[in-house]
């Protein structure tokens, strides 16, 4: 258990969220402030992700779901999309070995089969290499869109009904959870306890719409490449102060 030292020397026990979702926003603005091309920000963002993942693991977080590329991001300039698509390749070579040493397990959600082959292959290699690790799960949301995820789940459930596997009345919230892409996570870890969005934007942008129903939301003006261990601790401190009631009293 971590303890936070307040100025008046009162210690507040830190409640560490089991699952944190992160919308890593602000890479482009970070680069612009430095008069650099946007892709420079994405590279710095990848470095930030590595540091935050290791810090999260050390604090006892069990799942980190990171929004790395949304289904809407394809509309960016072709050069930028190409650069982002190459990040997992670089990530596999430069960063995955250290994550593997830290017992991190890499997984992914999203329509990953539609990613360029090299991107997809790098992610599959990372998954394969780390599949027996038992520590923090780093869950990449790549080519992910929450509505697309729900649409696919509804299609699959409708098909099962047509195939007479069950009746519409048997469909429960728990069953829907089993048809979502987060069903690859352990059942009690599927929903993020906390969602962090960097760069000052105040929305969820199609990130885990079903799973975030009861998530605590934390918004910070910090741009993603500047988000670090200290920023993560601040977010967790804020989370610790909130009382989650899940609709109760
Ligand atoms: C949003 O910032 C960021 C992205 C769309 C890309 C995020 C990717 C990373 C942080 C690297 C992830 C690493 C791997 C291995 C995939 P933005 O470009 O929208 O920034 P802006 O709002 O300032 O323009």
Coordinates of C-alpha atoms and ligand atoms in Angstrom, one line a residue:
X1 CA 0.0 0.0 0.0
X2 CA 1.3 3.4 -0.9
X3 CA 0.9 6.4 1.4
X4 CA 0.7 9.9 0.4
X5 CA 2.4 12.5 2.6
X6 CA 0.3 15.6 2.8
X7 CA 1.8 18.9 3.9
X8 CA 0.2 18.6 7.4
X9 CA 1.8 15.1 7.7
X10 CA -1.5 13.3 7.5
X11 CA -1.1 10.1 5.4
X12 CA -3.9 9.1 3.1
X13 CA -3.9 5.4 1.9
X14 CA -3.6 5.3 -1.8
X15 CA -6.2 3.2 -3.5
X16 CA -4.5 1.9 -6.6
X17 CA -7.0 1.3 -9.5
X18 CA -6.8 -2.3 -10.8
X19 CA -7.4 -1.2 -14.4
X20 CA -6.5 2.2 -15.8
X21 CA -7.5 3.3 -19.3
X22 CA -5.4 6.1 -20.9
X23 CA -6.3 8.3 -23.8
X24 CA -2.8 9.4 -24.8
X25 CA -3.6 12.8 -26.3
X26 CA -1.5 15.8 -27.2
X27 CA 1.5 14.4 -29.0
X28 CA 1.0 16.7 -32.0
X29 CA 0.7 19.9 -29.8
X30 CA 3.8 18.8 -27.8
X31 CA 5.8 18.6 -31.0
X32 CA 4.4 21.9 -32.4
X33 CA 5.5 23.7 -29.2
X34 CA 9.0 22.5 -30.0
X35 CA 8.7 23.5 -33.7
X36 CA 9.0 19.8 -34.7
X37 CA 6.9 17.7 -37.0
X38 CA 3.9 15.9 -35.3
X39 CA 5.6 12.5 -35.6
X40 CA 8.3 13.7 -33.2
X41 CA 5.5 13.9 -30.6
X42 CA 4.4 10.3 -31.3
X43 CA 7.9 9.1 -30.8
X44 CA 8.1 10.9 -27.5
X45 CA 4.7 9.5 -26.7
X46 CA 6.0 6.0 -27.1
X47 CA 8.8 6.7 -24.6
X48 CA 6.3 8.2 -22.2
X49 CA 4.2 5.0 -22.5
X50 CA 7.2 2.8 -21.6
X51 CA 7.9 4.8 -18.5
X52 CA 4.3 5.0 -17.4
X53 CA 3.8 1.3 -17.9
X54 CA 6.8 0.5 -15.7
X55 CA 5.7 3.0 -13.1
X56 CA 2.1 1.6 -13.1
X57 CA 3.4 -1.9 -12.7
X58 CA 5.5 -0.8 -9.7
X59 CA 2.4 0.8 -8.1
X60 CA 0.4 -2.4 -8.4
X61 CA -1.8 -1.6 -11.4
X62 CA -3.0 -4.8 -13.1
X63 CA -4.2 -3.6 -16.5
X64 CA -3.3 -0.6 -18.5
X65 CA -5.5 -0.1 -21.7
X66 CA -4.0 2.5 -23.9
X67 CA -5.8 4.2 -26.8
X68 CA -3.0 4.2 -29.4
X69 CA -5.0 4.5 -32.6
X70 CA -8.8 4.9 -33.1
X71 CA -10.9 3.9 -36.1
X72 CA -11.2 7.6 -36.8
X73 CA -7.4 8.2 -36.9
X74 CA -7.1 6.8 -40.5
X75 CA -8.3 10.3 -41.7
X76 CA -4.9 11.8 -40.7
X77 CA -2.3 12.6 -43.3
X78 CA -1.0 9.5 -44.9
X79 CA 2.5 10.2 -43.8
X80 CA 1.5 10.5 -40.1
X81 CA -0.6 7.3 -40.3
X82 CA 2.3 5.4 -41.8
X83 CA 4.6 6.7 -39.0
X84 CA 2.2 5.6 -36.3
X85 CA 1.8 2.2 -37.9
X86 CA 5.5 1.7 -37.7
X87 CA 5.6 2.5 -34.0
X88 CA 4.7 -1.0 -32.9
X89 CA 7.6 -2.4 -35.0
X90 CA 10.0 0.0 -33.2
X91 CA 8.3 -0.7 -30.0
X92 CA 8.8 -4.4 -30.3
X93 CA 12.5 -4.0 -30.9
X94 CA 13.4 -1.2 -28.5
X95 CA 10.9 -1.4 -25.6
X96 CA 9.3 -4.9 -25.4
X97 CA 12.5 -6.6 -24.1
X98 CA 12.5 -4.4 -21.0
X99 CA 8.7 -4.9 -20.5
X100 CA 9.2 -8.6 -20.8
X101 CA 11.9 -8.5 -18.1
X102 CA 9.3 -6.6 -16.0
X103 CA 6.9 -9.5 -16.4
X104 CA 4.5 -7.3 -18.5
X105 CA 2.0 -9.2 -20.6
X106 CA 1.1 -7.5 -23.9
X107 CA -2.4 -7.8 -25.4
X108 CA -4.5 -5.9 -27.9
X109 CA -8.0 -4.9 -28.7
X110 CA -9.4 -3.3 -31.9
X111 CA -9.8 -4.4 -35.5
X112 CA -6.2 -5.4 -35.5
X113 CA -6.5 -7.7 -38.5
X114 CA -6.9 -4.6 -40.7
X115 CA -3.6 -3.1 -39.6
X116 CA -0.7 -3.2 -42.1
X117 CA 1.0 -6.6 -41.9
X118 CA 4.2 -5.4 -40.4
X119 CA 2.3 -3.6 -37.6
X120 CA 0.1 -6.6 -36.9
X121 CA 3.1 -9.0 -36.9
X122 CA 5.0 -6.9 -34.4
X123 CA 2.1 -6.9 -32.1
X124 CA 1.5 -10.6 -32.4
X125 CA 5.2 -11.2 -31.7
X126 CA 5.0 -9.1 -28.6
X127 CA 1.9 -11.0 -27.5
X128 CA 3.6 -14.3 -28.1
X129 CA 6.8 -13.4 -26.3
X130 CA 5.0 -12.2 -23.2
X131 CA 1.9 -14.5 -23.1
X132 CA 3.1 -16.4 -20.0
X133 CA 4.0 -13.3 -18.0
X134 CA 1.9 -12.8 -14.9
X135 CA 2.4 -9.1 -14.2
X136 CA 0.7 -6.0 -15.5
X137 CA -1.3 -6.4 -18.7
X138 CA -0.5 -3.7 -21.3
X139 CA -3.6 -3.8 -23.5
X140 CA -3.2 -1.8 -26.7
X141 CA -6.3 -0.4 -28.3
X142 CA -5.3 -0.1 -31.9
X143 CA -7.7 0.5 -34.7
X144 CA -10.2 0.5 -31.9
X145 CA -13.7 2.1 -31.9
X146 CA -16.2 1.5 -29.1
X147 CA -19.3 1.6 -31.3
X148 CA -17.7 -0.7 -33.8
X149 CA -16.9 -3.1 -30.9
X150 CA -20.5 -3.0 -29.7
X151 CA -21.9 -3.4 -33.3
X152 CA -19.8 -6.5 -33.8
X153 CA -20.9 -7.9 -30.4
X154 CA -24.5 -7.4 -31.3
X155 CA -24.1 -9.1 -34.6
X156 CA -22.4 -12.1 -33.0
X157 CA -25.1 -12.3 -30.3
X158 CA -27.9 -12.0 -33.0
X159 CA -26.2 -14.8 -34.9
X160 CA -26.2 -17.1 -31.8
X161 CA -29.9 -16.4 -31.4
X162 CA -30.6 -17.3 -35.0
X163 CA -28.6 -20.5 -34.5
X164 CA -30.9 -21.2 -31.5
X165 CA -28.0 -21.3 -29.0
X166 CA -30.0 -19.1 -26.6
X167 CA -33.1 -16.8 -26.5
X168 CA -33.1 -13.0 -26.5
X169 CA -34.3 -13.2 -22.9
X170 CA -31.1 -15.0 -21.9
X171 CA -29.0 -12.0 -22.9
X172 CA -27.5 -10.4 -19.8
X173 CA -25.0 -7.7 -19.1
X174 CA -22.5 -10.3 -18.2
X175 CA -23.0 -12.1 -21.5
X176 CA -22.6 -8.9 -23.5
X177 CA -19.2 -8.4 -21.7
X178 CA -18.2 -11.8 -23.0
X179 CA -18.8 -10.7 -26.6
X180 CA -16.7 -7.6 -26.3
X181 CA -13.0 -7.4 -27.2
X182 CA -12.1 -6.9 -23.5
X183 CA -13.3 -10.5 -22.9
X184 CA -9.6 -11.5 -23.3
X185 CA -9.0 -9.8 -19.9
X186 CA -9.7 -11.6 -16.6
X187 CA -13.4 -11.0 -15.9
X188 CA -12.9 -8.8 -12.8
X189 CA -10.4 -6.6 -14.6
X190 CA -12.4 -5.8 -17.8
X191 CA -13.8 -2.5 -16.8
X192 CA -11.4 0.4 -16.1
X193 CA -11.6 1.8 -12.6
X194 CA -10.0 5.0 -13.8
X195 CA -9.7 6.6 -17.2
X196 CA -7.1 9.3 -17.8
X197 CA -7.2 11.7 -20.7
X198 CA -4.2 14.0 -21.3
X199 CA -4.0 17.3 -23.1
X200 CA -7.1 19.0 -21.7
X201 CA -9.8 17.5 -23.9
X202 CA -12.9 16.6 -21.9
X203 CA -14.4 13.6 -23.8
X204 CA -14.0 9.9 -24.2
X205 CA -13.9 9.8 -28.0
X206 CA -15.4 6.3 -28.5
X207 CA -13.0 4.7 -26.0
X208 CA -14.5 1.7 -24.1
X209 CA -18.1 3.1 -24.0
X210 CA -19.6 -0.1 -22.4
X211 CA -16.7 -0.7 -20.0
X212 CA -16.5 2.9 -18.8
X213 CA -20.0 3.0 -17.4
X214 CA -18.7 3.4 -13.8
X215 CA -15.1 4.5 -14.4
X216 CA -13.8 7.5 -12.6
X217 CA -12.6 10.1 -15.1
X218 CA -9.4 12.1 -14.7
X219 CA -8.5 14.9 -17.1
X220 CA -5.2 16.7 -17.1
X221 CA -3.8 19.5 -19.3
X222 CA -0.4 17.7 -19.4
X223 CA 0.4 16.7 -22.9
X224 CA 0.9 12.9 -23.3
X225 CA 4.7 13.0 -23.9
X226 CA 5.1 15.0 -20.6
X227 CA 3.0 12.5 -18.6
X228 CA 5.3 10.6 -16.3
X229 CA 5.5 8.7 -13.1
X230 CA 4.7 11.8 -11.0
X231 CA 1.7 12.6 -13.2
X232 CA 0.4 9.0 -12.8
X233 CA 0.8 9.3 -9.0
X234 CA -1.2 12.5 -9.0
X235 CA -4.0 10.8 -11.0
X236 CA -4.0 7.9 -8.5
X237 CA -4.1 10.3 -5.6
X238 CA -7.1 12.1 -7.0
X239 CA -8.8 8.7 -7.7
X240 CA -8.1 7.7 -4.0
X241 CA -10.0 10.7 -2.8
X242 CA -13.1 9.8 -4.7
X243 CA -15.7 7.4 -3.3
X244 CA -17.0 5.0 -5.8
X245 CA -20.6 4.0 -5.0
X246 CA -21.7 2.2 -8.3
X247 CA -25.2 3.7 -7.9
X248 CA -25.5 2.8 -4.3
X249 CA -25.4 5.3 -1.3
Ligands
LIG1 C1 -3.0 11.5 -30.0 O1 -2.2 12.7 -30.0 C2 -2.0 10.4 -30.2 C3 -2.1 9.4 -31.1 C4 -3.2 9.3 -32.1 C5 -1.1 8.4 -31.2 C6 -0.7 7.8 -29.9 C7 0.4 6.9 -30.0 C8 1.4 6.8 -29.1 C9 1.5 7.6 -27.8 C10 2.5 5.8 -29.2 C11 1.9 4.4 -28.9 C12 2.9 3.4 -29.0 C13 2.7 2.3 -29.8 C14 3.7 1.2 -29.7 C15 1.6 2.1 -30.7 P1 -2.6 13.7 -31.2 O2 -1.7 13.4 -32.4 O3 -4.0 13.7 -31.5 O4 -2.1 15.1 -30.6 P2 -2.8 16.5 -30.8 O5 -4.2 16.4 -30.3 O6 -1.9 17.4 -30.0 O7 -2.7 16.8 -32.3

